[in-house]
C-alpha atoms as a printed R data frame, in Angstrom:
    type eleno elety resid chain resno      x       y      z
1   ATOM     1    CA   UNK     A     1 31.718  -6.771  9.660
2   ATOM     2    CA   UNK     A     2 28.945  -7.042 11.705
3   ATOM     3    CA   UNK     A     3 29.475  -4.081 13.850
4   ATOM     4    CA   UNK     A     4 29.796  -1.717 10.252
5   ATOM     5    CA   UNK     A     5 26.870   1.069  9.817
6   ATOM     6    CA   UNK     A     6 23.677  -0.204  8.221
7   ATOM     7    CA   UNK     A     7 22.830   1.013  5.022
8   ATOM     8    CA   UNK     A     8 20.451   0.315  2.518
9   ATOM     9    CA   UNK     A     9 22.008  -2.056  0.174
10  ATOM    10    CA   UNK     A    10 23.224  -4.156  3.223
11  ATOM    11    CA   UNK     A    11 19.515  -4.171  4.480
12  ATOM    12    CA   UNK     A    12 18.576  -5.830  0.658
13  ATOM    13    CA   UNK     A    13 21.320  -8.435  0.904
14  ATOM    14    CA   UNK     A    14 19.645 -10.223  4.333
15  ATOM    15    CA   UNK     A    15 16.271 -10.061  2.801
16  ATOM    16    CA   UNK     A    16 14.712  -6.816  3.426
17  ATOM    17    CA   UNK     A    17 12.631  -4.844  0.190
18  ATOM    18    CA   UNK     A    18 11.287  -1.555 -0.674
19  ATOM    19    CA   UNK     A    19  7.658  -1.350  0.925
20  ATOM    20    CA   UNK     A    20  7.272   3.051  1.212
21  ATOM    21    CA   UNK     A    21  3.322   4.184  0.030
22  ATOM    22    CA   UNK     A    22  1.220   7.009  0.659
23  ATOM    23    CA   UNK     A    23  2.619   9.897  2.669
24  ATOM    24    CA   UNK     A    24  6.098   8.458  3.535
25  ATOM    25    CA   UNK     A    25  8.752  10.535  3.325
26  ATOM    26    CA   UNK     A    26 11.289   8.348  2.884
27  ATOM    27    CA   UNK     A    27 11.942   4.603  1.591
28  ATOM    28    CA   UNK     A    28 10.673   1.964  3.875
29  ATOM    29    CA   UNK     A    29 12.182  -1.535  4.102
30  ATOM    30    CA   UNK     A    30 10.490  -4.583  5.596
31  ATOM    31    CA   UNK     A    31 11.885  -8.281  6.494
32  ATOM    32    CA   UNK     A    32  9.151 -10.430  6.358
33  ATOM    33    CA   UNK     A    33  8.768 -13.517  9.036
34  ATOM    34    CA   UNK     A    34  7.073 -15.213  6.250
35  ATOM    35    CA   UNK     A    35  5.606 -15.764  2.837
36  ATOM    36    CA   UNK     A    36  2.517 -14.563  3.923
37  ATOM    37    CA   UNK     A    37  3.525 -11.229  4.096
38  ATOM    38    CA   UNK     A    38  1.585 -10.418  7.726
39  ATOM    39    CA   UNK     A    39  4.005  -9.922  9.854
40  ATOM    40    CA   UNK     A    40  7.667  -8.106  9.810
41  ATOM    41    CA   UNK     A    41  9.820  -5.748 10.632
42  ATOM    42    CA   UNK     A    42  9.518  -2.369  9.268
43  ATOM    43    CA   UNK     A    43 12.465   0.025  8.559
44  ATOM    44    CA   UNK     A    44 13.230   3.652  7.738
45  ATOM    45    CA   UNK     A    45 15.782   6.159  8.503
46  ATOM    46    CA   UNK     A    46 15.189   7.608 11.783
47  ATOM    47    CA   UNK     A    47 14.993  11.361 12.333
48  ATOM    48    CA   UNK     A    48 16.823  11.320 15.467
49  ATOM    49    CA   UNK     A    49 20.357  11.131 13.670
50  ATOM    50    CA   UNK     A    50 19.840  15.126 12.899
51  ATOM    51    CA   UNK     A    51 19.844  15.788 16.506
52  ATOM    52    CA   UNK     A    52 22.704  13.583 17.877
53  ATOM    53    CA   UNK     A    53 25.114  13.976 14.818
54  ATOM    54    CA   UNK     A    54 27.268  11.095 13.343
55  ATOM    55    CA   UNK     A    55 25.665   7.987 11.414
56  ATOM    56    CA   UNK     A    56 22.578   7.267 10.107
57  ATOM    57    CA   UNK     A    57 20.200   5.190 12.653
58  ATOM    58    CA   UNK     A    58 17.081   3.351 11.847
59  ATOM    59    CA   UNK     A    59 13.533   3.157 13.670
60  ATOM    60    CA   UNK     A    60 12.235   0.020 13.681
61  ATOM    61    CA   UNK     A    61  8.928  -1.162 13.483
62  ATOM    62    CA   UNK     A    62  6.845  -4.778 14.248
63  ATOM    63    CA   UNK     A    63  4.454  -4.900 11.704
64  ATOM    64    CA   UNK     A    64  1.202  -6.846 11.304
65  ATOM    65    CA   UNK     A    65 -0.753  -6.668  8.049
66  ATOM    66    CA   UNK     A    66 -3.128  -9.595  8.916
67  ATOM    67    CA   UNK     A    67 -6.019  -7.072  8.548
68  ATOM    68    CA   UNK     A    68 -4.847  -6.464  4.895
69  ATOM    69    CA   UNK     A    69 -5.044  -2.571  6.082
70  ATOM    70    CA   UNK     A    70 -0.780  -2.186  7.111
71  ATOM    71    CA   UNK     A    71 -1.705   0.154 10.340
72  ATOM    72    CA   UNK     A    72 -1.109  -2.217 12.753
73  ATOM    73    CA   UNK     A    73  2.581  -0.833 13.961
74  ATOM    74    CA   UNK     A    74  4.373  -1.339 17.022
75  ATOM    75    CA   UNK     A    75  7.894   0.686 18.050
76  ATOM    76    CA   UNK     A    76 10.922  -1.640 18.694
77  ATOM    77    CA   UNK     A    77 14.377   0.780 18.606
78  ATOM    78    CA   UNK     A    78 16.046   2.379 17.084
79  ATOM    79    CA   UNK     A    79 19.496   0.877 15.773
80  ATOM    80    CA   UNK     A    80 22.884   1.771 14.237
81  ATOM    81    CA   UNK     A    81 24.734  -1.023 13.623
82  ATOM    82    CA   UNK     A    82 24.336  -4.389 12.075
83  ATOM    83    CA   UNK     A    83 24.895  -6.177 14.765
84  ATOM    84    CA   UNK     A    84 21.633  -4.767 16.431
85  ATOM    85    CA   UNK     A    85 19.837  -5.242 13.503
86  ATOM    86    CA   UNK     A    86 20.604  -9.020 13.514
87  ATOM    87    CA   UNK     A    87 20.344  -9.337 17.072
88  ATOM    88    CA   UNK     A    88 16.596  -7.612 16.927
89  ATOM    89    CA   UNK     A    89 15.470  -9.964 13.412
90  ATOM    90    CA   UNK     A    90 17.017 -13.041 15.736
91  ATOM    91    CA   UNK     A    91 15.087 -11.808 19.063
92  ATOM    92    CA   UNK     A    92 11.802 -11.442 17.247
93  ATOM    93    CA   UNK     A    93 12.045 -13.993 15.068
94  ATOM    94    CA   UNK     A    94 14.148 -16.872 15.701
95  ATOM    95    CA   UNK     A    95 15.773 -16.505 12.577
96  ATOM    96    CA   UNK     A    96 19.557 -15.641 11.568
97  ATOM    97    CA   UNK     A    97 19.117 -13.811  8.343
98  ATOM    98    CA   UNK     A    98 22.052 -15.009  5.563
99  ATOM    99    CA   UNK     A    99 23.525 -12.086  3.009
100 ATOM   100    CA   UNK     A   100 23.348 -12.776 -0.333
101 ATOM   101    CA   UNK     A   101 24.430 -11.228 -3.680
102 ATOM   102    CA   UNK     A   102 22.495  -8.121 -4.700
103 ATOM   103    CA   UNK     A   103 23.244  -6.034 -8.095
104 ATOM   104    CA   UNK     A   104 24.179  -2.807 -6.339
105 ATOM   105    CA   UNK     A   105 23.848  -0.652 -9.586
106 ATOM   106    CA   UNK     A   106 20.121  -1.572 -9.739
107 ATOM   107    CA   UNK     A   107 19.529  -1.684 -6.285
108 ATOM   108    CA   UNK     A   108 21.393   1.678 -6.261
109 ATOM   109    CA   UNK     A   109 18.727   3.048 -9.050
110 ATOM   110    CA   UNK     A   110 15.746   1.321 -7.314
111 ATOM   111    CA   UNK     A   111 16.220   3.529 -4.187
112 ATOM   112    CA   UNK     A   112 17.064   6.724 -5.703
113 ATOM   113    CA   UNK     A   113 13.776   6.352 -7.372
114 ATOM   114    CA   UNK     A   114 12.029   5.444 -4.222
115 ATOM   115    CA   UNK     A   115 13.469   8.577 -2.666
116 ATOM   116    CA   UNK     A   116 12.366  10.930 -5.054
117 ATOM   117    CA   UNK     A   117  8.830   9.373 -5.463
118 ATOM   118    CA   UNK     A   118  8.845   9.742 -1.346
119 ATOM   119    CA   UNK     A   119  9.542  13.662 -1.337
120 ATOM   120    CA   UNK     A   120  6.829  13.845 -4.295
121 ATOM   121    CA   UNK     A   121  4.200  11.929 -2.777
122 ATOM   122    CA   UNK     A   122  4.405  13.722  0.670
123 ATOM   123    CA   UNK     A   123  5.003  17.006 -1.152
124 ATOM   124    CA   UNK     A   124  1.558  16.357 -2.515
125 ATOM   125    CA   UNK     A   125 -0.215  14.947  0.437
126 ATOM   126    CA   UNK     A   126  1.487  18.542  2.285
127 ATOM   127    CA   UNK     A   127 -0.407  20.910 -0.711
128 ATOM   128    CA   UNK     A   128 -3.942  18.958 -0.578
129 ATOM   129    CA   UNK     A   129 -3.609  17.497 -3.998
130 ATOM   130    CA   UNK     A   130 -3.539  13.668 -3.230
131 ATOM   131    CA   UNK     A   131 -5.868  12.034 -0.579
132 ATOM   132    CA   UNK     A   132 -5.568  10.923  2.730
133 ATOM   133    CA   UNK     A   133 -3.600  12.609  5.431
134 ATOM   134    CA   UNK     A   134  0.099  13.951  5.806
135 ATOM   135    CA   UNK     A   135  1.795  12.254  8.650
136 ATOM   136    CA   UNK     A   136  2.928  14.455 11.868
């Protein structure tokens, strides 16, 4: 089980949320360290799986929000399968993440929503109509 694909809904079960704003894309995830909600690892689907073919991979991120401003980023790797993504959350953190149950219909809804408020919200940054800057 632990050497299946990642996907979303797997990503929910061991604790990570929805976290995408501004000119994103596409749905971000994050696994928090903590309550306080400073430090974590960041998720999203990686564009390299267009050039190599086969199954989705994921860039990941070490995030710091202790500024309160979520720009402080630093690039991990890229993974595949869950058993990186466990290995990585247990590397950086010291902590083995547990799955739990998660109502896939509304998860399921949640990120198809997410998705399609992505494309807008970059579609606008791309035209000028919403502030701040299109990243690329």
């Amino acid at each position: 089980m632990d050497d299946e694909e990642i996907t979303p809904l797997w990503m929910r079960s061991i604790g990570f949320r929805i976290c995408s704003v501004d000119a994103d894309n596409q749905p971000h995830m994050v696994w928090q360290f903590d309550n306080r909600m400073e430090t974590g690892i960041e998720v999203s689907r990686s564009i390299a799986q267009h050039e190599r073919g086969g199954g989705t991979r994921w860039t990941c991120w070490l995030r710091s929000d202790i500024a309160h401003s979520r720009c402080r980023f630093c690039y991990i790797r890229t993974v595949e399968r869950r058993r990186e993504m466990l290995e990585l959350i247990r590397g950086v953190s010291g902590t083995t993440p547990t799955e739990s149950e998660v109502d896939a219909a509304q998860f399921a809804e949640s990120w198809e929503r997410e998705e399609a408020d992505c494309k807008r919200r970059y579609a606008e940054y791309a035209r000028g109509e919403r502030w701040g800057r299109v990243p690329g």
